[in-house]
């Protein structure tokens, strides 16, 4: 019987590092296949793992692998750099009415309505977009009506209920569908100091499988077309089930003309709460040129698998 090859730590390192390099490249081919696109979301993890792998390869005197891992770590780091480079917009003072919006995917199985209520009260936003809202949760948040007398909602028993709470009266509030699967989104119009603006809340399907990935991509395309056609300043809030490093997200920004509020503000991962090493930013706040995002942060644990996103913004267009 031939001898059984020994498994060594350097061998495991080389295998794991090579797989991370392959995944790095696969992410660039996300438009070709939904499985490749899933690989695009973990740039932070690839950069960290490959950077550590390069150091360990040097310790174990595998200089060639150290160079390969370092090169791929730098490639991923270059893709992350825009999340940290300061934006001119953030340094420019703006006039116009100021607001705060809170986006939260609350998880349809979440029964901790007190924690959700406490977070809303603590951040005191002008607008609240809740995703995965069930009839049960909407009933248990009914006492927030004193703070938010204006509401639009389509609660559901699945993962795609949606609600918008507002302090300000609606000029319009429509439940619409950008998805062929019939998933609801909310479009609401507001006015402040003579300036009108639109808020859009949405939640596409997760791209698990070819069919759902295509439906999500189609919904993103319809959202982009709506944003292009909207003359008023627009703030889009949603769990888009996509990270900033996906080619489909880049296409959404290019086709819509919207700007990613996460650029220049760090990684801001929002999901999954229960697995810190795999957290990625999939909950987004995108704005048109008539909206200036002045601050963005990730909120506390709501008992959901997502963290909430809070943005402070001004309406500078009309």
mmCIF file of C-alpha atoms in Angstrom:
data_model
loop_
_atom_site.group_PDB
_atom_site.id
_atom_site.type_symbol
_atom_site.label_atom_id
_atom_site.label_comp_id
_atom_site.label_asym_id
_atom_site.label_seq_id
_atom_site.Cartn_x
_atom_site.Cartn_y
_atom_site.Cartn_z
ATOM 1 C CA UNK A 1 0.000 0.000 0.000
ATOM 2 C CA UNK A 2 1.445 3.389 -0.954
ATOM 3 C CA UNK A 3 2.020 5.769 1.957
ATOM 4 C CA UNK A 4 -0.801 8.165 2.781
ATOM 5 C CA UNK A 5 0.351 11.736 2.101
ATOM 6 C CA UNK A 6 0.543 13.860 5.222
ATOM 7 C CA UNK A 7 -1.624 16.936 5.519
ATOM 8 C CA UNK A 8 0.559 19.858 6.563
ATOM 9 C CA UNK A 9 -0.242 23.403 7.642
ATOM 10 C CA UNK A 10 1.734 24.896 4.730
ATOM 11 C CA UNK A 11 -0.193 22.618 2.380
ATOM 12 C CA UNK A 12 -3.527 23.697 3.826
ATOM 13 C CA UNK A 13 -2.442 27.329 3.571
ATOM 14 C CA UNK A 14 -1.525 26.937 -0.082
ATOM 15 C CA UNK A 15 -4.833 25.245 -0.900
ATOM 16 C CA UNK A 16 -6.946 27.794 0.974
ATOM 17 C CA UNK A 17 -5.031 30.709 -0.512
ATOM 18 C CA UNK A 18 -5.353 29.325 -4.026
ATOM 19 C CA UNK A 19 -9.118 28.968 -3.547
ATOM 20 C CA UNK A 20 -9.325 32.581 -2.348
ATOM 21 C CA UNK A 21 -7.425 33.684 -5.453
ATOM 22 C CA UNK A 22 -9.825 31.740 -7.681
ATOM 23 C CA UNK A 23 -12.830 33.257 -5.877
ATOM 24 C CA UNK A 24 -11.311 36.717 -6.328
ATOM 25 C CA UNK A 25 -11.187 36.205 -10.084
ATOM 26 C CA UNK A 26 -14.606 34.545 -10.226
ATOM 27 C CA UNK A 27 -16.182 37.672 -8.749
ATOM 28 C CA UNK A 28 -15.183 39.654 -11.823
ATOM 29 C CA UNK A 29 -17.229 37.261 -13.983
ATOM 30 C CA UNK A 30 -20.435 37.841 -12.052
ATOM 31 C CA UNK A 31 -22.351 38.919 -15.142
ATOM 32 C CA UNK A 32 -21.743 35.513 -16.713
ATOM 33 C CA UNK A 33 -23.224 33.321 -13.989
ATOM 34 C CA UNK A 34 -25.051 33.933 -10.726
ATOM 35 C CA UNK A 35 -22.649 31.650 -8.844
ATOM 36 C CA UNK A 36 -19.682 33.781 -9.886
ATOM 37 C CA UNK A 37 -21.554 36.878 -8.753
ATOM 38 C CA UNK A 38 -21.909 35.437 -5.246
ATOM 39 C CA UNK A 39 -18.116 35.313 -5.100
ATOM 40 C CA UNK A 40 -17.912 39.078 -5.695
ATOM 41 C CA UNK A 41 -19.456 39.968 -2.337
ATOM 42 C CA UNK A 42 -16.606 38.895 -0.046
ATOM 43 C CA UNK A 43 -13.804 41.273 -1.034
ATOM 44 C CA UNK A 44 -13.113 42.230 2.584
ATOM 45 C CA UNK A 45 -12.721 38.598 3.578
ATOM 46 C CA UNK A 46 -10.478 37.815 0.596
ATOM 47 C CA UNK A 47 -8.224 40.805 1.308
ATOM 48 C CA UNK A 48 -7.836 39.880 4.974
ATOM 49 C CA UNK A 49 -7.347 36.152 4.385
ATOM 50 C CA UNK A 50 -4.872 36.593 1.544
ATOM 51 C CA UNK A 51 -2.913 39.241 3.430
ATOM 52 C CA UNK A 52 -2.577 36.867 6.372
ATOM 53 C CA UNK A 53 -1.776 34.035 3.978
ATOM 54 C CA UNK A 54 1.053 36.051 2.435
ATOM 55 C CA UNK A 55 2.615 36.614 5.864
ATOM 56 C CA UNK A 56 2.329 32.942 6.816
ATOM 57 C CA UNK A 57 3.763 31.874 3.465
ATOM 58 C CA UNK A 58 6.805 34.024 4.175
ATOM 59 C CA UNK A 59 7.173 32.446 7.613
ATOM 60 C CA UNK A 60 7.037 28.994 6.020
ATOM 61 C CA UNK A 61 9.476 30.095 3.291
ATOM 62 C CA UNK A 62 7.093 29.828 0.376
ATOM 63 C CA UNK A 63 8.125 33.042 -1.281
ATOM 64 C CA UNK A 64 6.332 32.486 -4.584
ATOM 65 C CA UNK A 65 3.027 31.792 -2.905
ATOM 66 C CA UNK A 66 3.593 34.764 -0.608
ATOM 67 C CA UNK A 67 3.966 37.000 -3.661
ATOM 68 C CA UNK A 68 0.838 35.571 -5.293
ATOM 69 C CA UNK A 69 -1.252 35.964 -2.141
ATOM 70 C CA UNK A 70 0.038 39.494 -1.565
ATOM 71 C CA UNK A 71 -0.829 40.470 -5.131
ATOM 72 C CA UNK A 72 -4.379 39.174 -4.840
ATOM 73 C CA UNK A 73 -4.765 40.787 -1.413
ATOM 74 C CA UNK A 74 -3.787 44.136 -2.943
ATOM 75 C CA UNK A 75 -6.217 43.582 -5.814
ATOM 76 C CA UNK A 76 -9.083 43.130 -3.371
ATOM 77 C CA UNK A 77 -7.861 46.055 -1.274
ATOM 78 C CA UNK A 78 -7.940 48.274 -4.362
ATOM 79 C CA UNK A 79 -11.613 47.403 -4.836
ATOM 80 C CA UNK A 80 -12.280 48.337 -1.210
ATOM 81 C CA UNK A 81 -10.428 51.670 -1.391
ATOM 82 C CA UNK A 82 -13.414 53.775 -2.612
ATOM 83 C CA UNK A 83 -15.220 52.896 0.615
ATOM 84 C CA UNK A 84 -12.570 54.820 2.547
ATOM 85 C CA UNK A 85 -11.606 57.716 0.260
ATOM 86 C CA UNK A 86 -13.296 60.962 1.395
ATOM 87 C CA UNK A 87 -15.914 62.451 -0.914
ATOM 88 C CA UNK A 88 -16.091 66.097 -1.916
ATOM 89 C CA UNK A 89 -19.826 66.001 -1.177
ATOM 90 C CA UNK A 90 -19.176 65.185 2.474
ATOM 91 C CA UNK A 91 -16.963 68.271 2.816
ATOM 92 C CA UNK A 92 -19.382 70.672 1.119
ATOM 93 C CA UNK A 93 -21.933 72.511 3.221
ATOM 94 C CA UNK A 94 -25.434 72.555 1.786
ATOM 95 C CA UNK A 95 -28.613 74.491 2.371
ATOM 96 C CA UNK A 96 -32.002 72.849 2.334
ATOM 97 C CA UNK A 97 -34.302 70.983 4.691
ATOM 98 C CA UNK A 98 -32.572 68.278 6.751
ATOM 99 C CA UNK A 99 -34.015 64.856 7.529
ATOM 100 C CA UNK A 100 -33.120 61.483 8.969
ATOM 101 C CA UNK A 101 -34.220 58.145 7.523
ATOM 102 C CA UNK A 102 -33.949 54.694 9.063
ATOM 103 C CA UNK A 103 -33.988 51.497 6.993
ATOM 104 C CA UNK A 104 -34.397 48.161 8.758
ATOM 105 C CA UNK A 105 -34.914 44.641 7.505
ATOM 106 C CA UNK A 106 -36.547 43.430 10.707
ATOM 107 C CA UNK A 107 -36.738 39.713 9.728
ATOM 108 C CA UNK A 108 -40.195 38.239 9.382
ATOM 109 C CA UNK A 109 -39.526 35.743 12.210
ATOM 110 C CA UNK A 110 -38.437 38.463 14.655
ATOM 111 C CA UNK A 111 -40.813 38.889 17.612
ATOM 112 C CA UNK A 112 -38.735 41.454 19.504
ATOM 113 C CA UNK A 113 -40.988 44.377 18.629
ATOM 114 C CA UNK A 114 -39.864 46.252 21.749
ATOM 115 C CA UNK A 115 -36.282 46.388 20.510
ATOM 116 C CA UNK A 116 -37.456 47.607 17.110
ATOM 117 C CA UNK A 117 -39.639 50.263 18.731
ATOM 118 C CA UNK A 118 -36.832 51.361 21.070
ATOM 119 C CA UNK A 119 -34.394 51.753 18.170
ATOM 120 C CA UNK A 120 -36.853 53.843 16.170
ATOM 121 C CA UNK A 121 -37.538 56.090 19.159
ATOM 122 C CA UNK A 122 -33.832 56.384 20.023
ATOM 123 C CA UNK A 123 -32.765 57.471 16.531
ATOM 124 C CA UNK A 124 -35.891 59.584 16.065
ATOM 125 C CA UNK A 125 -35.917 59.485 12.241
ATOM 126 C CA UNK A 126 -38.324 61.466 10.101
ATOM 127 C CA UNK A 127 -38.872 58.447 7.842
ATOM 128 C CA UNK A 128 -38.794 54.736 8.682
ATOM 129 C CA UNK A 129 -38.641 52.015 6.020
ATOM 130 C CA UNK A 130 -39.242 48.535 7.433
ATOM 131 C CA UNK A 131 -38.732 45.368 5.388
ATOM 132 C CA UNK A 132 -40.033 41.831 6.047
ATOM 133 C CA UNK A 133 -42.958 43.400 7.900
ATOM 134 C CA UNK A 134 -45.684 40.988 8.977
ATOM 135 C CA UNK A 135 -49.245 41.883 10.009
ATOM 136 C CA UNK A 136 -48.281 40.852 13.562
ATOM 137 C CA UNK A 137 -45.387 43.318 13.714
ATOM 138 C CA UNK A 138 -47.398 46.137 12.190
ATOM 139 C CA UNK A 139 -50.059 45.636 14.863
ATOM 140 C CA UNK A 140 -47.425 45.689 17.613
ATOM 141 C CA UNK A 141 -45.959 48.951 16.312
ATOM 142 C CA UNK A 142 -49.350 50.644 16.071
ATOM 143 C CA UNK A 143 -48.573 52.839 19.070
ATOM 144 C CA UNK A 144 -45.923 54.650 17.002
ATOM 145 C CA UNK A 145 -48.767 56.321 15.106
ATOM 146 C CA UNK A 146 -48.516 59.352 17.392
ATOM 147 C CA UNK A 147 -44.953 59.899 16.196
ATOM 148 C CA UNK A 148 -45.584 58.762 12.623
ATOM 149 C CA UNK A 149 -49.158 59.565 11.641
ATOM 150 C CA UNK A 150 -48.539 58.958 7.931
ATOM 151 C CA UNK A 151 -48.125 55.353 6.865
ATOM 152 C CA UNK A 152 -48.042 53.206 3.752
ATOM 153 C CA UNK A 153 -47.702 49.460 4.154
ATOM 154 C CA UNK A 154 -48.215 46.047 2.631
ATOM 155 C CA UNK A 155 -47.528 43.545 5.411
ATOM 156 C CA UNK A 156 -47.088 39.923 4.380
ATOM 157 C CA UNK A 157 -46.519 36.577 6.052
ATOM 158 C CA UNK A 158 -43.454 35.881 3.895
ATOM 159 C CA UNK A 159 -40.157 37.812 3.786
ATOM 160 C CA UNK A 160 -41.341 40.650 1.563
ATOM 161 C CA UNK A 161 -43.754 42.786 3.540
ATOM 162 C CA UNK A 162 -42.884 46.488 3.565
ATOM 163 C CA UNK A 163 -43.898 49.601 5.476
ATOM 164 C CA UNK A 164 -43.080 53.305 5.455
ATOM 165 C CA UNK A 165 -43.717 55.489 8.515
ATOM 166 C CA UNK A 166 -43.444 59.257 8.115
ATOM 167 C CA UNK A 167 -43.737 62.370 10.217
ATOM 168 C CA UNK A 168 -44.452 64.418 7.135
ATOM 169 C CA UNK A 169 -47.635 64.164 5.083
ATOM 170 C CA UNK A 170 -47.485 62.320 1.797
ATOM 171 C CA UNK A 171 -47.922 64.084 -1.499
ATOM 172 C CA UNK A 172 -48.318 60.553 -2.796
ATOM 173 C CA UNK A 173 -47.776 57.076 -1.399
ATOM 174 C CA UNK A 174 -48.057 54.141 -3.764
ATOM 175 C CA UNK A 175 -47.449 50.430 -3.374
ATOM 176 C CA UNK A 176 -45.819 49.396 -6.640
ATOM 177 C CA UNK A 177 -44.091 46.372 -8.114
ATOM 178 C CA UNK A 178 -40.685 46.424 -9.773
ATOM 179 C CA UNK A 179 -40.427 42.633 -9.557
ATOM 180 C CA UNK A 180 -41.967 40.033 -11.846
ATOM 181 C CA UNK A 181 -42.486 37.993 -8.667
ATOM 182 C CA UNK A 182 -44.981 40.588 -7.448
ATOM 183 C CA UNK A 183 -42.901 41.891 -4.542
ATOM 184 C CA UNK A 184 -44.093 45.249 -3.197
ATOM 185 C CA UNK A 185 -42.100 48.467 -3.092
ATOM 186 C CA UNK A 186 -43.213 51.867 -1.811
ATOM 187 C CA UNK A 187 -42.870 55.192 -3.617
ATOM 188 C CA UNK A 188 -43.721 58.265 -1.553
ATOM 189 C CA UNK A 189 -43.547 61.956 -2.387
ATOM 190 C CA UNK A 190 -42.911 64.755 0.100
ATOM 191 C CA UNK A 191 -42.464 68.522 0.183
ATOM 192 C CA UNK A 192 -40.435 70.677 2.565
ATOM 193 C CA UNK A 193 -39.649 74.387 2.330
ATOM 194 C CA UNK A 194 -40.982 74.412 -1.201
ATOM 195 C CA UNK A 195 -38.764 71.510 -2.284
ATOM 196 C CA UNK A 196 -40.244 68.222 -3.394
ATOM 197 C CA UNK A 197 -38.503 64.881 -3.164
ATOM 198 C CA UNK A 198 -39.239 61.177 -3.498
ATOM 199 C CA UNK A 199 -38.444 58.289 -1.172
ATOM 200 C CA UNK A 200 -38.427 54.731 -2.499
ATOM 201 C CA UNK A 201 -38.307 51.596 -0.325
ATOM 202 C CA UNK A 202 -37.652 48.224 -1.939
ATOM 203 C CA UNK A 203 -36.535 44.630 -1.298
ATOM 204 C CA UNK A 204 -35.619 42.340 -4.230
ATOM 205 C CA UNK A 205 -35.318 38.575 -4.072
ATOM 206 C CA UNK A 206 -32.032 37.094 -2.834
ATOM 207 C CA UNK A 207 -29.949 35.740 -5.749
ATOM 208 C CA UNK A 208 -30.059 32.099 -4.648
ATOM 209 C CA UNK A 209 -30.391 30.205 -7.897
ATOM 210 C CA UNK A 210 -30.535 31.356 -11.493
ATOM 211 C CA UNK A 211 -34.224 32.305 -11.477
ATOM 212 C CA UNK A 212 -34.108 34.451 -8.359
ATOM 213 C CA UNK A 213 -30.848 36.068 -9.433
ATOM 214 C CA UNK A 214 -32.418 37.042 -12.752
ATOM 215 C CA UNK A 215 -35.506 38.437 -11.020
ATOM 216 C CA UNK A 216 -33.329 40.516 -8.709
ATOM 217 C CA UNK A 217 -31.304 41.833 -11.636
ATOM 218 C CA UNK A 218 -34.484 42.682 -13.545
ATOM 219 C CA UNK A 219 -35.823 44.535 -10.512
ATOM 220 C CA UNK A 220 -32.588 46.511 -10.213
ATOM 221 C CA UNK A 221 -32.893 47.429 -13.893
ATOM 222 C CA UNK A 222 -36.464 48.671 -13.381
ATOM 223 C CA UNK A 223 -35.376 50.658 -10.333
ATOM 224 C CA UNK A 224 -32.611 52.244 -12.404
ATOM 225 C CA UNK A 225 -35.077 53.196 -15.133
ATOM 226 C CA UNK A 226 -37.429 54.726 -12.561
ATOM 227 C CA UNK A 227 -34.590 56.725 -11.021
ATOM 228 C CA UNK A 228 -33.551 58.059 -14.435
ATOM 229 C CA UNK A 229 -37.103 59.158 -15.203
ATOM 230 C CA UNK A 230 -37.719 60.801 -11.823
ATOM 231 C CA UNK A 231 -37.184 64.534 -11.986
ATOM 232 C CA UNK A 232 -37.430 65.150 -8.256
ATOM 233 C CA UNK A 233 -34.576 64.380 -5.847
ATOM 234 C CA UNK A 234 -34.721 60.687 -4.958
ATOM 235 C CA UNK A 235 -33.590 58.650 -1.961
ATOM 236 C CA UNK A 236 -33.707 54.885 -2.498
ATOM 237 C CA UNK A 237 -33.581 52.710 0.630
ATOM 238 C CA UNK A 238 -33.540 48.939 0.501
ATOM 239 C CA UNK A 239 -32.089 45.565 1.256
ATOM 240 C CA UNK A 240 -30.996 45.046 -2.326
ATOM 241 C CA UNK A 241 -29.454 41.618 -1.678
ATOM 242 C CA UNK A 242 -26.267 42.752 -3.381
ATOM 243 C CA UNK A 243 -22.918 44.146 -2.273
ATOM 244 C CA UNK A 244 -21.103 47.195 -3.699
ATOM 245 C CA UNK A 245 -18.567 44.945 -5.442
ATOM 246 C CA UNK A 246 -21.034 43.110 -7.636
ATOM 247 C CA UNK A 247 -20.965 44.045 -11.331
ATOM 248 C CA UNK A 248 -24.766 44.225 -11.169
ATOM 249 C CA UNK A 249 -24.545 46.882 -8.435
ATOM 250 C CA UNK A 250 -22.086 48.873 -10.529
ATOM 251 C CA UNK A 251 -24.525 48.677 -13.423
ATOM 252 C CA UNK A 252 -27.369 49.867 -11.180
ATOM 253 C CA UNK A 253 -25.390 52.984 -10.266
ATOM 254 C CA UNK A 254 -24.333 53.615 -13.858
ATOM 255 C CA UNK A 255 -27.832 53.177 -15.300
ATOM 256 C CA UNK A 256 -29.676 55.063 -12.554
ATOM 257 C CA UNK A 257 -27.331 57.984 -11.952
ATOM 258 C CA UNK A 258 -27.715 57.347 -8.217
ATOM 259 C CA UNK A 259 -24.828 57.623 -5.778
ATOM 260 C CA UNK A 260 -23.866 55.084 -3.150
ATOM 261 C CA UNK A 261 -23.947 56.688 0.306
ATOM 262 C CA UNK A 262 -21.469 54.075 1.539
ATOM 263 C CA UNK A 263 -18.605 55.428 -0.561
ATOM 264 C CA UNK A 264 -16.115 57.308 1.572
ATOM 265 C CA UNK A 265 -17.662 56.037 4.803
ATOM 266 C CA UNK A 266 -16.102 52.604 5.295
ATOM 267 C CA UNK A 267 -17.413 49.087 4.782
ATOM 268 C CA UNK A 268 -20.541 49.392 7.002
ATOM 269 C CA UNK A 269 -21.544 45.701 6.852
ATOM 270 C CA UNK A 270 -25.205 45.043 7.598
ATOM 271 C CA UNK A 271 -25.683 41.259 7.203
ATOM 272 C CA UNK A 272 -25.493 38.578 8.607
ATOM 273 C CA UNK A 273 -25.605 39.775 12.208
ATOM 274 C CA UNK A 274 -24.986 36.283 13.581
ATOM 275 C CA UNK A 275 -21.775 35.610 11.618
ATOM 276 C CA UNK A 276 -19.301 38.512 11.961
ATOM 277 C CA UNK A 277 -16.538 37.032 9.732
ATOM 278 C CA UNK A 278 -18.923 36.893 6.757
ATOM 279 C CA UNK A 279 -20.677 40.250 7.179
ATOM 280 C CA UNK A 280 -21.150 42.297 4.022
ATOM 281 C CA UNK A 281 -23.043 45.511 3.154
ATOM 282 C CA UNK A 282 -26.276 44.609 1.347
ATOM 283 C CA UNK A 283 -28.603 47.235 2.867
ATOM 284 C CA UNK A 284 -28.260 50.432 0.878
ATOM 285 C CA UNK A 285 -29.108 54.117 0.728
ATOM 286 C CA UNK A 286 -28.717 55.529 -2.782
ATOM 287 C CA UNK A 287 -29.374 59.143 -3.692
ATOM 288 C CA UNK A 288 -29.787 61.318 -6.743
ATOM 289 C CA UNK A 289 -27.981 64.616 -7.267
ATOM 290 C CA UNK A 290 -30.732 66.526 -5.459
ATOM 291 C CA UNK A 291 -30.073 64.692 -2.189
ATOM 292 C CA UNK A 292 -26.929 65.244 -0.128
ATOM 293 C CA UNK A 293 -26.109 62.476 2.346
ATOM 294 C CA UNK A 294 -24.418 64.111 5.308
ATOM 295 C CA UNK A 295 -24.047 61.134 7.611
ATOM 296 C CA UNK A 296 -24.576 57.403 7.488
ATOM 297 C CA UNK A 297 -24.208 54.755 10.164
ATOM 298 C CA UNK A 298 -25.172 51.203 11.004
ATOM 299 C CA UNK A 299 -27.537 50.828 13.935
ATOM 300 C CA UNK A 300 -27.759 48.273 16.751
ATOM 301 C CA UNK A 301 -28.962 44.679 16.773
ATOM 302 C CA UNK A 302 -32.751 44.536 16.353
ATOM 303 C CA UNK A 303 -33.090 40.801 16.843
ATOM 304 C CA UNK A 304 -32.909 40.478 13.049
ATOM 305 C CA UNK A 305 -30.207 39.055 10.799
ATOM 306 C CA UNK A 306 -29.698 42.612 9.467
ATOM 307 C CA UNK A 307 -28.466 45.756 11.149
ATOM 308 C CA UNK A 308 -30.473 48.912 10.417
ATOM 309 C CA UNK A 309 -29.033 51.734 8.317
ATOM 310 C CA UNK A 310 -29.477 55.366 9.353
ATOM 311 C CA UNK A 311 -28.822 58.309 7.033
ATOM 312 C CA UNK A 312 -28.985 62.054 7.622
ATOM 313 C CA UNK A 313 -29.625 63.981 4.428
ATOM 314 C CA UNK A 314 -30.570 67.336 2.980
ATOM 315 C CA UNK A 315 -32.777 68.067 0.007
ATOM 316 C CA UNK A 316 -30.734 70.462 -2.106
ATOM 317 C CA UNK A 317 -32.687 70.152 -5.359
ATOM 318 C CA UNK A 318 -36.359 70.552 -6.123
#
